[in-house]
XYZ file of C-alpha atoms in Angstrom:
161
model
C 19.867 -34.947 19.789
C 22.222 -31.994 19.918
C 21.345 -31.079 16.320
C 17.626 -31.007 17.189
C 18.314 -28.743 20.166
C 20.405 -26.337 18.077
C 17.728 -26.306 15.347
C 15.013 -25.606 17.923
C 16.964 -22.713 19.440
C 17.646 -21.279 15.995
C 13.965 -21.511 15.006
C 12.877 -19.932 18.296
C 15.303 -17.027 17.840
C 14.051 -16.406 14.290
C 10.415 -16.451 15.442
C 11.206 -14.189 18.422
C 13.182 -11.654 16.384
C 10.447 -11.505 13.756
C 7.693 -11.343 16.378
C 9.271 -8.318 18.037
C 9.130 -6.389 14.778
C 6.012 -4.353 14.304
C 3.896 -5.175 11.277
C 4.203 -2.624 8.492
C 0.922 -1.133 7.287
C 0.304 0.747 4.048
C -2.776 2.994 4.018
C -4.186 3.537 0.531
C -5.352 6.963 -0.584
C -8.792 7.791 0.687
C -11.253 8.553 -2.105
C -13.770 10.377 0.072
C -16.185 12.849 -1.443
C -18.144 15.670 0.097
C -21.364 17.082 -1.292
C -23.535 19.789 0.167
C -26.115 22.303 -0.815
C -28.999 24.447 0.290
C -31.956 26.196 -1.275
C -34.388 28.704 0.071
C -36.758 31.363 -0.950
C -39.517 33.759 -0.164
C -42.256 35.388 -2.173
C -39.699 37.959 -3.321
C -36.941 35.626 -4.414
C -35.465 32.185 -4.493
C -31.847 31.060 -4.269
C -29.684 28.002 -3.888
C -26.110 26.872 -3.690
C -24.290 23.577 -4.043
C -20.733 22.516 -3.474
C -18.825 19.307 -3.679
C -15.669 17.519 -4.612
C -13.143 15.064 -3.369
C -11.982 15.399 0.191
C -9.111 12.947 0.737
C -8.638 11.921 4.345
C -5.422 9.872 4.087
C -3.363 12.137 6.359
C -6.122 12.105 8.995
C -6.317 8.301 8.811
C -2.528 7.941 9.254
C -2.592 10.401 12.176
C -5.334 8.364 13.839
C -3.304 5.163 13.349
C -0.366 6.816 15.115
C -2.595 7.783 18.036
C -4.671 4.623 18.398
C -2.518 1.796 17.064
C 1.103 2.109 18.216
C 1.620 -1.635 17.646
C 2.047 -1.059 13.884
C 4.439 0.927 11.732
C 2.850 2.985 8.967
C 4.796 2.628 5.735
C 4.450 4.577 2.494
C 5.777 1.782 0.248
C 3.101 -0.761 -0.505
C 5.586 -3.395 -1.702
C 7.298 -3.401 1.726
C 4.090 -3.556 3.758
C 2.811 -6.603 5.621
C -0.766 -5.285 5.408
C -2.643 -2.941 3.098
C -5.521 -0.969 4.612
C -8.207 0.596 2.441
C -10.226 2.962 4.583
C -12.727 5.353 3.055
C -13.532 7.974 5.655
C -16.577 9.947 4.628
C -16.054 13.410 5.985
C -18.235 16.482 5.793
C -21.452 14.706 6.716
C -23.515 14.903 9.847
C -22.487 12.329 12.502
C -25.546 10.136 11.951
C -25.020 9.517 8.238
C -21.210 9.312 8.343
C -19.815 5.882 7.505
C -16.279 4.501 7.353
C -15.668 1.493 5.150
C -12.508 -0.475 5.857
C -10.832 -3.599 4.474
C -7.447 -5.139 5.308
C -5.341 -7.347 3.052
C -2.344 -9.369 4.216
C 0.900 -9.748 2.273
C -0.604 -12.604 0.235
C -3.476 -10.352 -0.867
C -6.059 -12.159 1.265
C -8.745 -10.067 2.932
C -8.603 -10.591 6.704
C -11.346 -8.129 7.687
C -13.906 -5.803 6.152
C -16.637 -3.748 7.817
C -18.207 -0.352 8.282
C -18.051 1.841 11.373
C -19.547 5.171 12.417
C -16.283 6.762 13.547
C -12.758 6.810 12.157
C -11.351 5.928 15.584
C -13.446 2.748 15.763
C -12.365 1.783 12.237
C -8.691 2.129 13.218
C -9.309 0.221 16.479
C -10.914 -2.641 14.510
C -8.030 -2.698 12.015
C -5.492 -2.743 14.853
C -7.266 -5.676 16.514
C -7.487 -7.667 13.282
C -3.787 -7.123 12.557
C -2.833 -8.072 16.138
C -4.782 -11.314 15.703
C -3.329 -12.134 12.262
C 0.305 -11.020 12.784
C 1.459 -14.084 14.813
C 0.135 -16.347 12.040
C 2.168 -14.414 9.471
C 5.312 -14.626 11.630
C 4.961 -18.401 11.977
C 4.263 -18.719 8.258
C 7.421 -16.733 7.435
C 9.498 -18.866 9.810
C 8.190 -22.126 8.337
C 7.968 -21.647 4.577
C 6.338 -24.547 2.805
C 8.732 -26.451 0.645
C 7.730 -26.465 -2.961
C 6.805 -29.876 -4.316
C 9.264 -31.450 -6.678
C 8.109 -31.169 -10.282
C 6.935 -34.386 -11.876
C 9.436 -36.178 -14.054
C 9.378 -34.313 -17.337
C 11.064 -37.116 -19.258
C 8.753 -38.452 -21.874
C 9.337 -41.895 -23.230
C 10.260 -41.677 -26.847
C 10.066 -44.318 -29.473
C 13.017 -45.034 -31.648
C 12.987 -46.424 -35.137
């Protein structure tokens, strides 16, 4: 009985110490692009201009995480992260056509959420909520690792002459 009590206290302390740690989040590089252009003319002349190129938003995304999701720690080493967030923030567009696509993967590589939002802040808020919901499951999983099944007996009967 005493052994069960000690084991229970030990398990509870491991779960509590892990649960108090913030989940580590790695934000991938944003591959956002911006395109724009205009043309115009009169009877006397006609002109136009176009511009475009990549417009990475990774720093803006990380800043927004710091402001809106203090329950996580942003990490710049993917191999140490508990979650990987891919968030493509389309900047440089008018507010109506702007779209943010986001997906979250846990440490096992499983997608736990994917969606699109109109604003970057809402995308971060959704990510934060999904991580808050999934994090306790990951803590319990880490505290109770599944034991690997014993391999089948590899001995093969041999015939002798």
